Coordinates of C-alpha atoms in Angstrom, one line a residue:
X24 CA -47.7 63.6 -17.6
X25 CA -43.8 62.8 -17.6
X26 CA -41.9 65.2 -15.2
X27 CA -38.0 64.9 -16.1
X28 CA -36.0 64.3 -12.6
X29 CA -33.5 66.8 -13.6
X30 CA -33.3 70.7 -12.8
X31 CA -34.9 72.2 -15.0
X32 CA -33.2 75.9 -15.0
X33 CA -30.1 74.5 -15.7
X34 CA -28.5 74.3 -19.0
X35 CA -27.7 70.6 -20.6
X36 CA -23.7 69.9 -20.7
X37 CA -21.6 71.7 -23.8
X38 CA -25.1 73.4 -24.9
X39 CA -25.0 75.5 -28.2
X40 CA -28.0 77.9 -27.1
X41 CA -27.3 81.8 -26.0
X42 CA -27.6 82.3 -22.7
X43 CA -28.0 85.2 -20.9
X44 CA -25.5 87.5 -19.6
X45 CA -23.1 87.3 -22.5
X46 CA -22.4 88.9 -25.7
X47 CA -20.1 86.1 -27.2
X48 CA -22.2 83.4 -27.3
X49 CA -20.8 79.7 -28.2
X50 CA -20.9 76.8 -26.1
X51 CA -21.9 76.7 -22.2
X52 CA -21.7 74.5 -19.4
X53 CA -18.7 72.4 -20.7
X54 CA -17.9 70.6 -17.6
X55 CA -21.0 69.3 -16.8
X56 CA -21.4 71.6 -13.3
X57 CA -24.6 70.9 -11.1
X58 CA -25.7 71.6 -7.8
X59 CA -26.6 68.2 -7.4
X60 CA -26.2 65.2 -9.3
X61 CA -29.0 64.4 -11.7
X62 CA -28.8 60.6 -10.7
X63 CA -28.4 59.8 -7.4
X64 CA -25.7 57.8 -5.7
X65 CA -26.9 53.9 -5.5
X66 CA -25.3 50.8 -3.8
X67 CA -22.6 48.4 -5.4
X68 CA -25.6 46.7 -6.9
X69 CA -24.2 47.5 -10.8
X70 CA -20.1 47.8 -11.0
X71 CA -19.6 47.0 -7.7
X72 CA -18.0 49.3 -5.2
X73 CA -15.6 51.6 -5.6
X74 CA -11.9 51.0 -6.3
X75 CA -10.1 50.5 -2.6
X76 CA -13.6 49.6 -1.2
X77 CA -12.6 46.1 -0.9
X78 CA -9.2 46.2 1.2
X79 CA -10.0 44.6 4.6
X80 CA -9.8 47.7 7.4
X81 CA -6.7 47.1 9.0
X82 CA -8.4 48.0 13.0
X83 CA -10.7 45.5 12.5
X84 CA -9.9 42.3 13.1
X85 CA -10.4 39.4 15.1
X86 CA -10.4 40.4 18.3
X87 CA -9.6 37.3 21.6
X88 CA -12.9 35.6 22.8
X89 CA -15.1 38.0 20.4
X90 CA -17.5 35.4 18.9
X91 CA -17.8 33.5 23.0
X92 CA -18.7 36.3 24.1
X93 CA -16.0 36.5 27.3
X94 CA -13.8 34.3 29.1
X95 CA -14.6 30.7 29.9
X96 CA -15.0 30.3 33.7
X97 CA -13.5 27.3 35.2
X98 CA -15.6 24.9 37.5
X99 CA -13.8 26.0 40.3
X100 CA -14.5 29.9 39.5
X101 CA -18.2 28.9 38.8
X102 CA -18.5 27.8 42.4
X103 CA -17.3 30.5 43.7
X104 CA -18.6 33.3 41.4
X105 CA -21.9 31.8 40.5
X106 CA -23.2 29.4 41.9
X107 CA -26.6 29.6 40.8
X108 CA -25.6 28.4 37.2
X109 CA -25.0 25.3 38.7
X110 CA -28.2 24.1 40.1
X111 CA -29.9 21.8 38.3
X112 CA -33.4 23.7 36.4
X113 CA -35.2 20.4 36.4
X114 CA -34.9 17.1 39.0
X115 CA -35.8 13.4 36.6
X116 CA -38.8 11.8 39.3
X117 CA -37.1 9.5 41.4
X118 CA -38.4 6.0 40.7
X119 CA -37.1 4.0 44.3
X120 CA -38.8 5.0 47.8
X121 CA -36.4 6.2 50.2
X122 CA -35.8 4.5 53.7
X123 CA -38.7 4.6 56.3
X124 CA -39.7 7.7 57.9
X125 CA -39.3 7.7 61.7
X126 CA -43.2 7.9 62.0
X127 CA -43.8 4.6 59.8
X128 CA -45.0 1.7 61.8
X129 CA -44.2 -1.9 61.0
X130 CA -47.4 -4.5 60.1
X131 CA -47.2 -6.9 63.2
X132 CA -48.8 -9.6 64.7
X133 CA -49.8 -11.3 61.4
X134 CA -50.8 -14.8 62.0
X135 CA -51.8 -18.3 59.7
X136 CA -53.3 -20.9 59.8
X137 CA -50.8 -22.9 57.5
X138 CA -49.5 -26.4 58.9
X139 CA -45.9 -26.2 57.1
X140 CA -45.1 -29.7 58.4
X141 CA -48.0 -31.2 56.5
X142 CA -48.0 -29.4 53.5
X143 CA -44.4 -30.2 53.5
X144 CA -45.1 -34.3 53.7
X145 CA -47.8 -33.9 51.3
X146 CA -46.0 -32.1 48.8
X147 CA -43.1 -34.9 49.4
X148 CA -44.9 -37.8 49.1
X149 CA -47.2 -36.4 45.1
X150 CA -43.3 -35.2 43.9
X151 CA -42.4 -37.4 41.1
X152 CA -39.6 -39.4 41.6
X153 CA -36.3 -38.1 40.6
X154 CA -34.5 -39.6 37.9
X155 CA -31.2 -41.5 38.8
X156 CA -28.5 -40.3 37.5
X157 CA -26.4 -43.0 35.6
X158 CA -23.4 -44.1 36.5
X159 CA -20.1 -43.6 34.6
X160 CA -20.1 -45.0 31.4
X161 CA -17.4 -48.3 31.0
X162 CA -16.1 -47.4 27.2
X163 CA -13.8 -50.5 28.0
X164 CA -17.5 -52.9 27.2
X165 CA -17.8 -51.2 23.7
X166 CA -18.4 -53.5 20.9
X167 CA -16.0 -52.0 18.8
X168 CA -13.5 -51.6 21.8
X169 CA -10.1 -52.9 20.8
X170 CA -11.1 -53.4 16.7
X171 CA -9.9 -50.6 14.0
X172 CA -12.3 -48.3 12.6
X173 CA -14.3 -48.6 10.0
X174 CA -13.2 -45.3 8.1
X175 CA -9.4 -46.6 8.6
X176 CA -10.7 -49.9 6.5
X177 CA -11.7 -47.1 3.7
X178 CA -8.9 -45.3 3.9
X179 CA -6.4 -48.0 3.7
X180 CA -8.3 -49.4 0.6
X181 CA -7.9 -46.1 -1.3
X182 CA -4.2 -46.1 -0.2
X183 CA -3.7 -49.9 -1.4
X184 CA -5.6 -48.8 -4.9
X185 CA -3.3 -45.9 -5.4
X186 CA -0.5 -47.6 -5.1
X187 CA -1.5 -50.3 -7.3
X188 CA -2.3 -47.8 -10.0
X189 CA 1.3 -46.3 -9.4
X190 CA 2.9 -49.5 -9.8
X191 CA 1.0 -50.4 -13.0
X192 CA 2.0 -47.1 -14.4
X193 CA 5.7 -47.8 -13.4
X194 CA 4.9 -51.4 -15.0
X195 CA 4.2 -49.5 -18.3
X196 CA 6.9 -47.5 -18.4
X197 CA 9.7 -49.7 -17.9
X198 CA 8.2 -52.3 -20.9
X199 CA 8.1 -49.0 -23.3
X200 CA 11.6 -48.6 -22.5
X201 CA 13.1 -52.0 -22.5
X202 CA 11.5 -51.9 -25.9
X203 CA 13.4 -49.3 -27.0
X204 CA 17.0 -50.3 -25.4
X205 CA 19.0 -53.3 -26.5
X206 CA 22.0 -54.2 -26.0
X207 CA 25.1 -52.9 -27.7
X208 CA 27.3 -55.3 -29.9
X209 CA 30.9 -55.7 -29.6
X210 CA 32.3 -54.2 -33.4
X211 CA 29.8 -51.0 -32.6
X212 CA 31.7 -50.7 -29.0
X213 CA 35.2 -51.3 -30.6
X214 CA 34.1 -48.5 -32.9
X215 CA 33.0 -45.9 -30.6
X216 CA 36.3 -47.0 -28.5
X217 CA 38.6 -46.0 -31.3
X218 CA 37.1 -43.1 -32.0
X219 CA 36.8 -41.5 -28.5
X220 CA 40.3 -42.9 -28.1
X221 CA 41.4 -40.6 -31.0
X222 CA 39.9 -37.3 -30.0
X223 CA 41.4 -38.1 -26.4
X224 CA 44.5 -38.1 -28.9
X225 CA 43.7 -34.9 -30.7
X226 CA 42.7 -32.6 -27.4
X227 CA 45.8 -34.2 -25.3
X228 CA 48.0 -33.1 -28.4
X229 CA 46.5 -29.4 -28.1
X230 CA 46.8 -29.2 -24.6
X231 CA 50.2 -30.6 -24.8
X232 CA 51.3 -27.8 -27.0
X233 CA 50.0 -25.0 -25.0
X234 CA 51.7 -27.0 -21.5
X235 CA 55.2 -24.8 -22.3
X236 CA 53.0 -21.3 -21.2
X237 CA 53.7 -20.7 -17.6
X238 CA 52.0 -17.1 -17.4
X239 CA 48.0 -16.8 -18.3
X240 CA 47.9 -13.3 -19.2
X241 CA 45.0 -13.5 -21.6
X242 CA 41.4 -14.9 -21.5
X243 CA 42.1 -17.0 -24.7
X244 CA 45.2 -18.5 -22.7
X245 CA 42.8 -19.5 -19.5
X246 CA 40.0 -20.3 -21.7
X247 CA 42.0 -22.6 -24.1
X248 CA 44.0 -24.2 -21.2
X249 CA 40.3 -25.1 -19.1
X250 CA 38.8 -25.9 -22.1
X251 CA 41.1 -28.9 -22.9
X252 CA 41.0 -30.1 -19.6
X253 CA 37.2 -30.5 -19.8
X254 CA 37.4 -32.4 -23.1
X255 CA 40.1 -34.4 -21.4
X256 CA 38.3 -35.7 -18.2
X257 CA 34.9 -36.1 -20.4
X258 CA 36.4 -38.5 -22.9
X259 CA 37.9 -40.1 -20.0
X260 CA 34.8 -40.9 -18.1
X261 CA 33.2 -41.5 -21.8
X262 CA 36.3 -44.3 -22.4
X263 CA 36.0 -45.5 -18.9
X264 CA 32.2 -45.9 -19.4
X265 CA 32.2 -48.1 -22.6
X266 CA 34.7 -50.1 -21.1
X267 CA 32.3 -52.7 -19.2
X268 CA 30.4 -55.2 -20.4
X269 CA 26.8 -55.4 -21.1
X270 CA 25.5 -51.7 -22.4
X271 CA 22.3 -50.9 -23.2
X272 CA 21.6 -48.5 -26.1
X273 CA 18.7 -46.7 -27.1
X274 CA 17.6 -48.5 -30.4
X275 CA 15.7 -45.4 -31.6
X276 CA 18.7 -42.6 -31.4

């Protein structure tokens, strides 16, 4: 049978029903008022605990040598203090004998019958003979003392090869291009002549006009002016050039 946890004589919250003890009746027990609680307090197991519950408690707090449980001793205040701490709980077996006791007494008078002179000479004269050492070696009686190496042969060949190979290819080169060049006649030099001999004319008579400018003081004026004189000293090593005798032209320009 179901037995309800709460009090039984007591009305429910904001009840409607008469009760006793009044001649105005209308609603009772608005606030809920008990002499205990119907439910009892739990843990923080549901909305967690209470608002302010959290905030760390400001007296407690780390506290010096609280988790080591005191102050460290030093070695020296061991010693002195406790002593006992210090000796070893269990000794490792020692595995060397210590020096003889006073009471030990040495094995004497131990005699054989061994001849060491003749086992000696016996064990002399059935030893195998030792190998001579040999003496130093004379690397001056060599048969290949005095003669070049072999691999220096080989390596000498491949040098001699590669060099013939360059030269052929400098062979080929030089007949491609004396195939090309020939030599340039005398009415195609005159021609050239004439003409580089007029542009000489046409740059000199430029820079002769601009010679009456003593101050530079533009970049047209100082470009003009070093302009000129580069056409000038080009034609003149270009004049100079076709000059000689005997030029050699490219036949295919």
């Amino acid at each position: 049978m179901y037995k309800s946890q709460h009090a039984s004589q007591l009305p429910p919250t904001a009840t409607t029903f008469p009760t006793g003890g009044t001649t105005c009746p209308a609603v009772a027990n608005v606030g809920g008022y008990l002499e205990q609680k119907p439910v009892a307090d739990k843990s923080h197991s549901t909305f967690g605990k209470p608002k302010g519950s959290y905030t760390d408690d400001p007296a407690s707090f780390l506290k010096k040598q609280e988790h080591s449980g005191g102050k460290v001793l030093t070695l020296k205040e061991m010693k002195r203090d406790h002593p006992e701490a210090l000796v070893p709980q269990q000794l490792k077996p020692q595995t060397r004998h210590g020096p003889p006791a006073t009471s030990d007494k040495p094995v004497m008078n131990l005699v054989t019958s061994k001849n060491f002179i003749v086992a000696n000479a016996v064990e002399v004269i059935l030893a195998a003979p030792k190998k001579v050492p040999e003496g130093t070696k004379d690397y001056l009686k060599k048969e290949d003392y005095g003669k070049v190496p072999k691999y220096l042969q080989h390596i000498k060949q491949d040098i001699e090869r590669e060099y013939q190979y360059i030269r052929a290819l400098q062979e080929q080169r030089a007949a491609e291009e004396a195939e090309r060049v020939r030599p340039m006649r005398e009415d195609e030099q005159q021609e050239v002549l004439e003409g580089l001999k007029s542009k000489w004319e046409q740059v000199n008579t430029a820079y002769q006009g601009g010679t009456h400018v003593t101050t530079l003081d533009t970049m047209g004026k100082l470009k003009r002016k070093e302009k000129h004189e580069a056409e000038l000293s080009q034609l003149e090593k270009d004049i100079e050039k076709l000059g000689k005798r005997n030029i050699l032209i490219n036949s295919e320009a």
